[in-house]
CSV table of C-alpha atoms and ligand atoms in Angstrom, one decimal:
chain,number,residue,atom,x,y,z
T,640,MET,CA,35.7,28.9,-1.7
T,641,ILE,CA,32.0,30.0,-2.0
T,642,THR,CA,30.9,30.8,1.7
T,643,MET,CA,27.5,30.4,2.0
T,644,SER,CA,26.2,32.7,4.8
T,645,GLY,CA,24.5,36.0,4.7
T,646,ARG,CA,22.3,36.0,1.9
T,647,PRO,CA,23.6,32.5,0.4
T,648,VAL,CA,21.7,32.0,-3.2
T,649,LEU,CA,22.1,35.5,-4.3
T,650,ARG,CA,26.2,35.2,-2.9
T,651,SER,CA,27.0,32.1,-4.7
T,652,ARG,CA,25.5,33.1,-8.0
T,653,VAL,CA,28.2,36.8,-8.4
T,654,ILE,CA,30.9,34.7,-7.3
T,655,ALA,CA,30.1,31.4,-9.0
T,656,ARG,CA,29.9,33.5,-12.2
T,657,SER,CA,33.0,35.9,-11.6
T,658,LEU,CA,35.1,32.1,-11.4
T,659,LEU,CA,33.7,30.8,-14.2
T,660,GLY,CA,34.5,33.8,-16.4
T,661,LEU,CA,38.3,33.4,-14.4
T,662,VAL,CA,37.8,29.9,-16.0
T,663,ALA,CA,37.2,30.7,-19.7
T,664,LEU,CA,40.2,32.3,-19.2
T,665,LEU,CA,42.8,29.5,-18.6
T,666,ALA,CA,45.5,28.2,-19.9
T,667,CYS,CA,45.1,24.8,-22.0
T,668,LEU,CA,45.9,22.2,-19.2
T,669,PRO,CA,45.8,18.6,-19.3
T,670,GLY,CA,42.9,16.9,-21.1
T,671,CYS,CA,43.3,20.2,-24.0
T,672,ARG,CA,44.7,20.0,-27.2
T,673,ARG,CA,47.4,22.8,-28.0
T,674,ASP,CA,44.3,24.1,-30.1
T,675,GLY,CA,41.6,23.2,-28.0
T,676,PRO,CA,39.9,21.9,-25.6
T,677,ALA,CA,39.9,17.2,-26.0
T,678,TYR,CA,36.0,17.2,-26.8
T,679,ASP,CA,33.9,20.2,-27.7
T,680,ASN,CA,30.8,18.6,-27.0
T,681,LEU,CA,28.8,16.0,-24.0
T,682,VAL,CA,26.9,13.5,-24.0
T,683,LEU,CA,26.1,12.3,-20.9
T,684,VAL,CA,23.8,9.0,-19.9
T,685,THR,CA,22.6,8.5,-16.2
T,686,VAL,CA,19.9,4.3,-16.4
T,687,ASP,CA,18.3,4.7,-13.5
T,688,THR,CA,19.1,1.8,-10.7
T,689,LEU,CA,21.5,-0.1,-12.9
T,690,ARG,CA,23.6,-2.7,-11.4
T,691,ALA,CA,27.5,-2.4,-13.2
T,692,ASP,CA,27.8,-6.3,-12.7
T,693,HIS,CA,24.2,-7.0,-14.6
T,694,LEU,CA,26.0,-5.9,-17.5
T,695,GLY,CA,28.6,-7.9,-20.1
T,696,LEU,CA,31.2,-5.2,-20.0
T,697,TYR,CA,31.4,-6.1,-16.1
T,698,GLY,CA,31.6,-9.4,-16.8
T,699,TYR,CA,27.7,-10.6,-16.5
T,700,PRO,CA,27.1,-13.4,-19.0
T,701,ARG,CA,24.2,-12.5,-20.2
T,702,PRO,CA,23.0,-11.0,-23.5
T,703,THR,CA,21.9,-7.4,-21.6
T,704,SER,CA,24.2,-5.0,-22.8
T,705,PRO,CA,25.3,-5.5,-26.6
T,706,TYR,CA,26.4,-1.9,-27.3
T,707,LEU,CA,27.5,-0.9,-23.8
T,708,ASP,CA,30.1,-3.3,-24.4
T,709,GLU,CA,30.9,-2.3,-27.7
T,710,LEU,CA,31.8,1.1,-26.0
T,711,GLY,CA,33.4,-0.3,-23.0
T,712,ARG,CA,35.6,-2.1,-25.9
T,713,GLU,CA,37.4,0.6,-27.4
T,714,GLY,CA,36.4,3.0,-23.8
T,715,VAL,CA,37.6,3.6,-20.7
T,716,VAL,CA,35.9,1.6,-18.3
T,717,PHE,CA,35.8,2.2,-15.0
T,718,TRP,CA,35.3,-0.3,-12.6
T,719,HIS,CA,34.8,0.6,-9.3
T,720,ALA,CA,33.4,3.9,-9.1
T,721,VAL,CA,30.7,4.3,-6.1
T,722,THR,CA,27.7,6.5,-5.9
T,723,ALA,CA,27.2,9.0,-2.9
T,724,SER,CA,23.9,7.4,-2.7
T,725,SER,CA,21.5,4.8,-2.9
T,726,HIS,CA,18.7,7.1,-4.1
T,727,THR,CA,17.7,8.2,-6.6
T,728,ALA,CA,17.9,12.8,-6.5
T,729,PRO,CA,20.5,12.6,-4.2
T,730,SER,CA,22.7,10.7,-6.4
T,731,HIS,CA,22.2,13.1,-9.6
T,732,ALA,CA,22.8,16.5,-8.2
T,733,THR,CA,26.2,14.6,-6.8
T,734,ILE,CA,26.9,13.9,-10.1
T,735,LEU,CA,26.3,17.5,-11.8
T,736,THR,CA,28.2,18.9,-8.7
T,737,SER,CA,31.4,17.3,-7.2
T,738,LEU,CA,29.1,18.2,-3.9
T,739,TYR,CA,27.9,15.5,-1.8
T,740,PRO,CA,24.1,15.4,-0.5
T,741,GLU,CA,25.0,17.2,2.9
T,742,GLN,CA,25.8,19.6,1.0
T,743,HIS,CA,23.9,20.2,-2.5
T,744,ARG,CA,21.2,19.2,0.0
T,745,VAL,CA,18.9,17.6,-2.5
T,746,LEU,CA,18.3,14.9,0.3
T,747,VAL,CA,15.3,12.9,-1.0
T,748,ASN,CA,13.8,12.8,-4.7
T,749,GLY,CA,11.5,15.7,-5.1
T,750,GLN,CA,13.5,18.5,-3.9
T,751,ALA,CA,15.8,21.2,-6.0
T,752,LEU,CA,18.8,21.9,-6.5
T,753,ASP,CA,19.7,25.2,-5.2
T,754,PRO,CA,20.5,27.1,-8.7
T,755,GLY,CA,23.4,29.0,-6.9
T,756,ILE,CA,25.4,25.9,-7.1
T,757,PRO,CA,27.0,25.7,-10.3
T,758,GLY,CA,26.7,22.3,-11.4
T,759,LEU,CA,27.7,20.9,-14.8
T,760,ALA,CA,25.4,22.8,-16.9
T,761,GLY,CA,26.3,25.8,-14.8
T,762,VAL,CA,30.2,25.6,-15.3
T,763,LEU,CA,29.8,24.3,-19.2
T,764,GLY,CA,26.8,27.5,-20.0
T,765,ASN,CA,29.0,30.0,-18.8
T,766,HIS,CA,32.1,29.0,-20.8
T,767,GLY,CA,29.5,29.3,-24.2
T,768,LEU,CA,28.4,25.4,-24.6
T,769,GLU,CA,24.5,24.9,-25.5
T,770,THR,CA,22.9,22.9,-21.9
T,771,ALA,CA,20.5,20.1,-22.2
T,772,GLY,CA,18.4,17.7,-19.8
T,773,PHE,CA,15.7,15.2,-20.7
T,774,VAL,CA,14.6,13.8,-17.7
T,775,SER,CA,12.6,10.2,-17.7
T,776,VAL,CA,10.7,11.4,-14.2
T,777,ARG,CA,8.7,14.5,-13.0
T,778,PHE,CA,10.6,13.9,-9.9
T,779,LEU,CA,13.5,15.3,-11.1
T,780,GLU,CA,12.5,18.8,-12.5
T,781,GLY,CA,14.2,19.9,-8.8
T,782,LEU,CA,17.8,19.5,-11.2
T,783,ARG,CA,17.1,21.7,-14.1
T,784,PRO,CA,19.2,24.4,-13.1
T,785,GLY,CA,21.8,26.3,-15.4
T,786,PHE,CA,19.7,23.6,-18.0
T,787,GLU,CA,18.8,25.8,-21.1
T,788,THR,CA,16.8,23.1,-22.1
T,789,PHE,CA,15.1,21.3,-19.4
T,790,ASP,CA,12.4,18.5,-19.9
T,791,ALA,CA,10.8,16.6,-17.5
T,792,GLU,CA,7.6,15.4,-19.6
T,793,VAL,CA,5.7,12.6,-18.4
T,794,ALA,CA,2.5,11.5,-20.5
T,795,ASP,CA,-0.5,12.4,-18.5
T,796,GLY,CA,-1.6,9.4,-16.4
T,797,GLU,CA,2.4,8.1,-16.2
T,798,VAL,CA,4.6,8.1,-13.8
T,799,PHE,CA,7.6,7.9,-15.7
T,800,ARG,CA,8.4,8.1,-19.3
T,801,THR,CA,10.0,5.2,-21.3
T,802,ALA,CA,13.8,5.7,-22.8
T,803,ASN,CA,12.9,5.7,-26.1
T,804,ALA,CA,10.0,8.5,-26.0
T,805,THR,CA,13.4,10.4,-23.4
T,806,VAL,CA,15.4,9.5,-25.8
T,807,ASP,CA,13.5,10.6,-29.0
T,808,ARG,CA,12.9,13.9,-27.7
T,809,ALA,CA,16.8,14.0,-26.9
T,810,ILE,CA,17.3,13.3,-30.5
T,811,GLU,CA,14.5,16.0,-31.7
T,812,TRP,CA,16.9,18.7,-30.1
T,813,LEU,CA,20.2,17.7,-31.2
T,814,GLU,CA,18.5,17.8,-35.0
T,815,ASP,CA,16.8,21.2,-33.9
T,816,ARG,CA,19.8,22.9,-32.0
T,817,GLU,CA,21.6,25.7,-33.6
T,818,PRO,CA,24.5,23.6,-35.7
T,819,GLY,CA,27.8,24.6,-35.0
T,820,ARG,CA,28.1,25.6,-31.5
T,821,ARG,CA,29.3,23.8,-28.6
T,822,PHE,CA,26.6,21.5,-26.2
T,823,ALA,CA,26.4,19.3,-23.9
T,824,LEU,CA,23.1,16.8,-23.1
T,825,TRP,CA,22.3,15.3,-20.2
T,826,VAL,CA,19.9,12.4,-20.7
T,827,HIS,CA,18.2,10.1,-18.1
T,828,VAL,CA,16.5,6.8,-18.7
T,829,TYR,CA,14.3,5.7,-15.8
T,830,ASP,CA,13.0,1.5,-17.2
T,831,PRO,CA,15.8,-0.6,-15.1
T,832,HIS,CA,14.2,0.7,-12.2
T,833,GLN,CA,10.7,0.0,-13.5
T,834,HIS,CA,10.9,-3.6,-13.6
T,835,VAL,CA,8.9,-4.5,-10.7
T,836,VAL,CA,5.8,-3.7,-13.0
T,837,THR,CA,5.2,-6.8,-14.4
T,838,THR,CA,2.6,-5.7,-16.8
T,839,ARG,CA,5.2,-3.9,-18.7
T,840,MET,CA,7.9,-5.1,-20.0
T,841,PRO,CA,10.0,-4.1,-23.4
T,842,GLU,CA,9.5,-7.0,-26.5
T,843,PRO,CA,11.1,-8.4,-27.6
T,844,TYR,CA,13.7,-7.7,-25.0
T,845,TYR,CA,12.2,-9.6,-22.3
T,846,ARG,CA,10.7,-12.4,-24.7
T,847,HIS,CA,15.0,-12.4,-25.8
T,848,MET,CA,16.0,-12.8,-21.9
T,849,LEU,CA,13.5,-15.7,-21.5
T,850,GLU,CA,15.1,-17.7,-24.5
T,851,ASP,CA,18.3,-17.1,-22.9
T,852,SER,CA,18.1,-20.6,-22.1
T,853,ASP,CA,21.7,-20.4,-21.2
T,854,ARG,CA,20.7,-18.6,-17.9
T,855,ARG,CA,24.5,-18.5,-16.5
T,856,GLY,CA,23.7,-14.8,-15.3
T,857,ASP,CA,21.7,-17.3,-12.9
T,858,GLU,CA,24.8,-17.9,-10.6
T,859,LEU,CA,24.4,-14.8,-7.9
T,860,LEU,CA,21.0,-16.6,-7.9
T,861,TYR,CA,21.9,-19.7,-6.7
T,862,PHE,CA,23.9,-18.3,-4.3
T,863,LEU,CA,21.0,-16.1,-3.1
T,864,GLN,CA,18.5,-19.1,-3.1
T,865,GLN,CA,20.6,-21.0,-0.9
T,866,GLU,CA,22.3,-18.1,1.4
T,867,GLN,CA,18.6,-15.7,2.4
T,868,GLY,CA,16.2,-18.1,1.2
T,869,TYR,CA,14.9,-16.7,-1.1
T,870,PRO,CA,12.4,-18.1,-3.4
T,871,ARG,CA,13.8,-19.0,-6.9
T,872,ASP,CA,10.9,-18.5,-9.2
T,873,TYR,CA,10.7,-15.4,-7.9
T,874,LEU,CA,14.2,-13.7,-8.1
T,875,SER,CA,14.3,-15.5,-11.7
T,876,GLY,CA,11.4,-13.4,-12.3
T,877,ALA,CA,13.0,-10.4,-11.3
T,878,ILE,CA,16.0,-10.4,-12.8
T,879,ASP,CA,14.8,-11.4,-16.2
T,880,ARG,CA,12.8,-8.4,-15.6
T,881,TYR,CA,15.7,-6.8,-15.0
T,882,ASP,CA,17.3,-7.3,-17.6
T,883,ALA,CA,15.2,-7.4,-20.4
T,884,GLN,CA,14.8,-3.7,-19.2
T,885,ILE,CA,19.1,-3.4,-19.5
T,886,ALA,CA,18.8,-4.8,-23.2
T,887,PHE,CA,15.4,-2.2,-23.2
T,888,VAL,CA,17.9,0.6,-22.1
T,889,ASP,CA,20.9,-0.3,-24.1
T,890,ALA,CA,19.2,-0.1,-27.6
T,891,GLN,CA,18.2,3.1,-26.9
T,892,ILE,CA,21.7,4.6,-26.1
T,893,ARG,CA,22.9,3.0,-29.1
T,894,ARG,CA,20.4,5.4,-31.3
T,895,LEU,CA,20.9,8.6,-28.9
T,896,PHE,CA,24.8,8.1,-29.5
T,897,GLU,CA,24.5,7.2,-33.9
T,898,ALA,CA,22.0,10.4,-34.0
T,899,ALA,CA,24.4,12.7,-31.5
T,900,ALA,CA,26.8,11.0,-34.0
T,901,GLU,CA,24.8,12.8,-37.3
T,902,ALA,CA,24.3,15.9,-35.4
T,903,ALA,CA,28.1,16.7,-34.5
T,904,SER,CA,30.8,15.2,-35.2
T,905,PRO,CA,31.6,12.4,-33.6
T,906,ALA,CA,35.6,12.5,-32.9
T,907,ARG,CA,34.5,16.1,-31.1
T,908,THR,CA,31.3,14.3,-29.0
T,909,LEU,CA,32.6,13.0,-25.4
T,910,ARG,CA,30.1,9.5,-24.6
T,911,VAL,CA,29.9,8.8,-21.0
T,912,VAL,CA,27.0,5.9,-19.2
T,913,THR,CA,27.1,6.1,-15.2
T,914,ALA,CA,23.6,4.8,-13.2
T,915,ASP,CA,22.6,6.7,-10.3
T,916,HIS,CA,22.5,3.5,-8.0
T,917,GLY,CA,22.0,-0.3,-7.7
T,918,GLU,CA,19.4,-2.8,-7.2
T,919,GLY,CA,18.9,-5.2,-4.2
T,920,LEU,CA,17.5,-8.3,-6.5
T,921,GLY,CA,17.7,-10.1,-3.1
T,922,HIS,CA,20.9,-9.6,-1.5
T,923,HIS,CA,21.3,-8.2,1.3
T,924,ASN,CA,17.5,-9.0,2.0
T,925,LEU,CA,16.6,-6.5,-0.5
T,926,GLU,CA,14.7,-6.7,-3.6
T,927,GLY,CA,15.2,-2.2,-4.5
T,928,HIS,CA,17.3,-0.5,-3.5
T,929,GLY,CA,18.1,2.8,-1.1
T,930,ARG,CA,17.6,1.6,2.3
T,931,ASN,CA,21.1,0.3,2.1
T,932,LEU,CA,25.0,1.4,1.0
T,933,TYR,CA,26.1,-2.7,-0.2
T,934,GLN,CA,28.0,-2.9,-3.0
T,935,GLU,CA,25.0,-3.9,-5.1
T,936,GLN,CA,23.0,-0.7,-4.0
T,937,VAL,CA,26.6,2.1,-5.1
T,938,ARG,CA,28.3,0.4,-7.2
T,939,ALA,CA,28.1,1.8,-10.6
T,940,PRO,CA,28.7,1.2,-14.5
T,941,LEU,CA,31.1,4.4,-15.3
T,942,ILE,CA,32.1,4.4,-19.1
T,943,LEU,CA,33.1,7.1,-21.5
T,944,HIS,CA,34.0,6.8,-24.8
T,945,GLY,CA,35.1,9.1,-27.6
T,946,ASP,CA,38.0,9.4,-30.2
T,947,THR,CA,40.1,6.8,-29.7
T,948,SER,CA,43.3,9.4,-30.4
T,949,ARG,CA,42.2,11.1,-27.1
T,950,LEU,CA,40.9,8.3,-25.1
T,951,ARG,CA,42.6,5.2,-25.3
T,952,HIS,CA,41.1,1.4,-24.2
T,953,GLY,CA,41.8,0.6,-20.6
T,954,VAL,CA,40.1,-0.6,-17.9
T,955,VAL,CA,41.1,1.6,-14.2
T,956,THR,CA,40.6,-0.7,-11.4
T,957,THR,CA,41.8,2.4,-8.7
T,958,PRO,CA,38.1,3.4,-7.1
T,959,VAL,CA,36.9,6.3,-8.0
T,960,ARG,CA,34.0,8.2,-7.1
T,961,HIS,CA,30.7,10.1,-9.0
T,962,VAL,CA,31.9,13.5,-7.5
T,963,ASP,CA,35.2,12.7,-9.2
T,964,VAL,CA,33.2,13.0,-12.8
T,965,LEU,CA,32.0,17.0,-12.7
T,966,PRO,CA,35.6,17.8,-12.6
T,967,THR,CA,37.2,15.4,-15.1
T,968,LEU,CA,34.3,15.9,-17.6
T,969,SER,CA,35.0,19.5,-17.6
T,970,GLU,CA,38.4,18.9,-17.6
T,971,LEU,CA,38.2,16.7,-21.2
T,972,LEU,CA,36.1,19.6,-22.3
T,973,GLY,CA,38.7,22.0,-22.1
T,974,VAL,CA,37.2,23.5,-18.6
T,975,PRO,CA,39.6,22.3,-15.7
T,976,LEU,CA,37.3,23.1,-12.5
T,977,SER,CA,41.2,22.3,-10.5
T,978,ARG,CA,42.5,25.9,-10.6
T,979,ALA,CA,38.6,28.1,-11.3
T,980,GLY,CA,38.2,28.6,-6.9
T,981,LEU,CA,35.1,26.5,-6.8
T,982,HIS,CA,34.7,24.2,-4.2
T,983,ILE,CA,34.3,20.9,-5.6
T,984,GLU,CA,34.9,17.4,-3.1
T,985,GLY,CA,36.0,15.1,-6.6
T,986,VAL,CA,39.6,15.3,-8.6
T,987,SER,CA,39.5,15.4,-11.9
T,988,LEU,CA,40.8,11.4,-13.4
T,989,LEU,CA,42.6,11.7,-16.6
T,990,PRO,CA,45.4,11.0,-15.3
T,991,LEU,CA,44.2,7.7,-14.4
T,992,LEU,CA,43.2,7.5,-18.4
T,993,GLU,CA,46.9,8.3,-19.5
T,994,ASN,CA,48.0,5.5,-16.7
T,995,PRO,CA,45.3,2.9,-15.0
T,996,SER,CA,47.4,2.4,-12.2
T,997,ALA,CA,48.1,6.2,-11.7
T,998,ASP,CA,47.2,6.6,-7.7
T,999,LEU,CA,46.0,9.9,-7.1
T,1000,GLY,CA,46.1,9.7,-3.8
T,1001,ILE,CA,42.1,10.4,-3.5
T,1002,GLU,CA,40.0,10.7,-0.7
T,1003,PRO,CA,38.0,7.1,-0.1
T,1004,ALA,CA,34.4,7.0,-1.8
T,1005,PHE,CA,32.2,8.6,1.0
T,1006,SER,CA,28.2,6.7,0.4
T,1007,GLN,CA,25.0,8.3,2.6
T,1008,ARG,CA,21.6,6.6,2.9
T,1009,ARG,CA,18.6,8.9,2.3
T,1010,PRO,CA,16.8,10.4,5.8
T,1011,PRO,CA,14.0,7.9,6.5
T,1012,ASP,CA,10.6,9.7,6.0
T,1013,GLU,CA,7.4,8.1,8.3
T,1014,ARG,CA,6.5,5.5,5.6
T,1015,ARG,CA,10.6,4.1,5.6
T,1016,LEU,CA,10.0,4.2,9.3
T,1017,ARG,CA,7.0,2.6,9.8
T,1018,ILE,CA,8.7,-0.7,7.3
T,1019,GLY,CA,12.0,-1.4,9.1
T,1020,TRP,CA,13.9,1.1,8.5
T,1021,GLU,CA,16.5,2.2,10.8
T,1022,PRO,CA,16.0,5.5,11.8
T,1023,GLY,CA,19.3,7.2,11.8
T,1024,ILE,CA,21.7,8.2,9.8
T,1025,LYS,CA,23.8,5.6,8.2
T,1026,LEU,CA,27.3,6.0,6.2
T,1027,ALA,CA,30.1,4.3,4.5
T,1028,ALA,CA,33.1,4.6,3.5
T,1029,GLN,CA,35.5,2.6,0.9
T,1030,ASN,CA,39.1,2.6,-0.8
T,1031,GLY,CA,38.7,-0.3,-2.7
T,1032,ALA,CA,40.2,-2.8,-0.2
T,1033,PHE,CA,38.1,-2.2,2.8
T,1034,LYS,CA,34.4,-0.6,3.2
T,1035,TYR,CA,33.4,0.5,6.5
T,1036,ILE,CA,29.8,1.1,7.0
T,1037,ARG,CA,28.3,3.3,10.1
T,1038,ASN,CA,24.7,2.0,11.1
T,1039,PRO,CA,22.7,4.0,12.6
T,1040,GLU,CA,23.1,1.9,15.9
T,1041,PRO,CA,26.2,-0.3,16.3
T,1042,PRO,CA,26.8,-2.9,14.8
T,1043,HIS,CA,29.1,-1.1,12.5
T,1044,GLU,CA,30.2,-3.1,9.7
T,1045,PHE,CA,33.9,-4.0,7.8
T,1046,TYR,CA,34.5,-6.4,4.8
T,1047,ASP,CA,37.4,-6.8,3.9
T,1048,LEU,CA,36.4,-6.8,-0.7
T,1049,ARG,CA,39.0,-8.3,-1.7
T,1050,ARG,CA,38.4,-11.7,-0.5
T,1051,ASP,CA,34.8,-11.0,0.5
T,1052,PRO,CA,32.6,-8.9,-2.7
T,1053,ASN,CA,29.6,-9.5,-1.5
T,1054,GLU,CA,30.1,-8.2,1.7
T,1055,LEU,CA,28.7,-11.4,4.1
T,1056,ARG,CA,31.4,-11.5,6.6
T,1057,ASN,CA,31.2,-8.7,8.6
T,1058,LEU,CA,35.0,-8.2,10.6
T,1059,ILE,CA,34.0,-5.6,12.6
T,1060,HIS,CA,34.7,-7.8,15.4
T,1061,ALA,CA,38.3,-8.1,14.1
T,1062,GLU,CA,41.5,-5.4,15.5
T,1063,SER,CA,42.5,-3.9,12.2
T,1064,THR,CA,44.4,-0.5,11.8
T,1065,GLU,CA,42.9,-0.6,8.2
T,1066,LYS,CA,38.8,-0.6,10.1
T,1067,ASP,CA,40.1,1.8,12.5
T,1068,ARG,CA,41.3,4.5,9.8
T,1069,LEU,CA,38.5,3.6,8.1
T,1070,ARG,CA,36.2,4.6,10.9
T,1071,ARG,CA,38.2,7.5,12.0
T,1072,TRP,CA,38.0,9.2,8.4
T,1073,LEU,CA,34.2,8.6,7.7
T,1074,ASP,CA,33.3,10.0,10.7
T,1075,ALA,CA,35.7,13.4,10.5
T,1076,LYS,CA,34.3,13.3,6.4
T,1077,TYR,CA,31.0,13.3,7.5
T,1078,ASP,CA,31.2,16.0,10.7
T,1079,SER,CA,33.2,18.3,8.1
T,1080,LEU,CA,30.2,17.5,5.2
T,1081,ARG,CA,27.5,18.2,7.7
T,1082,ARG,CA,28.9,21.1,9.0
T,1083,ASP,CA,29.6,23.0,4.6
T,1084,HIS,CA,25.7,23.0,3.2
T,1085,ARG,CA,26.5,25.1,0.3
T,1086,ALA,CA,22.9,25.8,0.0
T,1087,GLU,CA,19.9,26.0,2.1
T,1088,SER,CA,18.1,24.1,3.9
T,1089,PRO,CA,15.6,22.3,1.0
T,1090,SER,CA,12.3,23.5,0.8
T,1091,ASP,CA,9.5,20.7,1.9
T,1092,GLU,CA,6.6,21.9,-0.5
T,1093,ILE,CA,7.5,19.4,-3.6
T,1094,ASP,CA,4.6,20.0,-6.3
T,1095,PRO,CA,1.7,17.9,-5.8
T,1096,GLN,CA,2.2,16.2,-9.3
T,1097,VAL,CA,5.8,15.5,-8.2
T,1098,LEU,CA,4.1,13.7,-5.2
T,1099,GLU,CA,1.5,11.8,-6.9
T,1100,ASP,CA,3.9,10.4,-8.8
T,1101,LEU,CA,6.6,9.8,-6.2
T,1102,LYS,CA,3.1,7.8,-4.4
T,1103,ALA,CA,2.5,6.0,-7.1
T,1104,LEU,CA,6.2,4.8,-7.6
T,1105,GLY,CA,6.1,3.3,-4.4
T,1106,TYR,CA,8.3,5.8,-2.3
T,1107,ILE,CA,6.5,8.1,-0.2
J,1642,ZN,ZN1,17.2,6.1,-9.2
């Protein structure tokens, strides 16, 4: 276990390097072939603000995701993947490190990851893979540690880079890189977040959504209209724009993966798509994200796609967590973290790839809301800590003040009937687990407290994007 006492950053770097050296010596474990890892290369895409239930492969009837649907038909689809936060930077830092926000200390957008924490780039980079990250907002620049190449460039006067431009840069990198060397590429795209910007819709995807006369996707819309009194025209417009941005991003992911297949053997490349969090779209009276931890906020798509002889198609219904992403990908790339002595919160999901109903005995999924700042308190956020735990069947939400919330997700997936006052041993068990987990996490800082100093340009971006 890496201790962060004393001189935390330096000490943890030294220990991490020696541990990672050991990893290289480990014998081949599940996920490796006898003559090497299951995959040489990784392309990981994170789509900002992407609800799983707005993708065809997760049952959405509108044509938002033809390419991801193809990947889902061939690859492994995790039906119930849960994010650690409903806020961008903390959630991404968890994907990259297998630590929860209290541990990696990236609690709000703009904060930086401690270079002493060996995340995805450090782990795979130390194993000889060339690493690169291309993100679409400047405020994720703080996740640079460990990446050999990192690009968070946004044009002057803009607050984000559109997915086609970010993918263009990633493709240039793929084409120019040293051939033959293994690589791990992370690409972050942001466009669905910007569905609130009515004037910049990606044509022709937007037209296509408007022309989609079927509109079966409006089931949720009608539900919200009846249950929560949202004006139908407002929601309809927001959902059309959101779906159009998803379709645009879907096409860009196709371009990226096709370019990766040109640059390196597609059979030796693992392709992964997930999201940092979802979006309210009116559900639980929230249009955006960040303020609460309901399923529309914390359920993310998670798709693994690779050569089908090594990764058979399957839909995994066992709940999994974003902390499980790093150990799973590392193991598929021949770097099993389970024996590295590195502290991680997740487990490798490889047994689920072999047997989707395997019981890994993993802990419930833990999610934590970002801490509210003054602006958020002014617009009505409750001061204090909000946490959630879920195990696939039940979910407990600890609000800053009672009443807390308890849902039976099997009978009430939309979380409309709070059962907090009902007698339930499941409720008590989940509450006790959540309290103990949070207690242990907040005593387990693996980085120094984040600096309040944020780059002035990033601050400007965060203001323009409505974060502060
Ligand atoms: Zn985000």
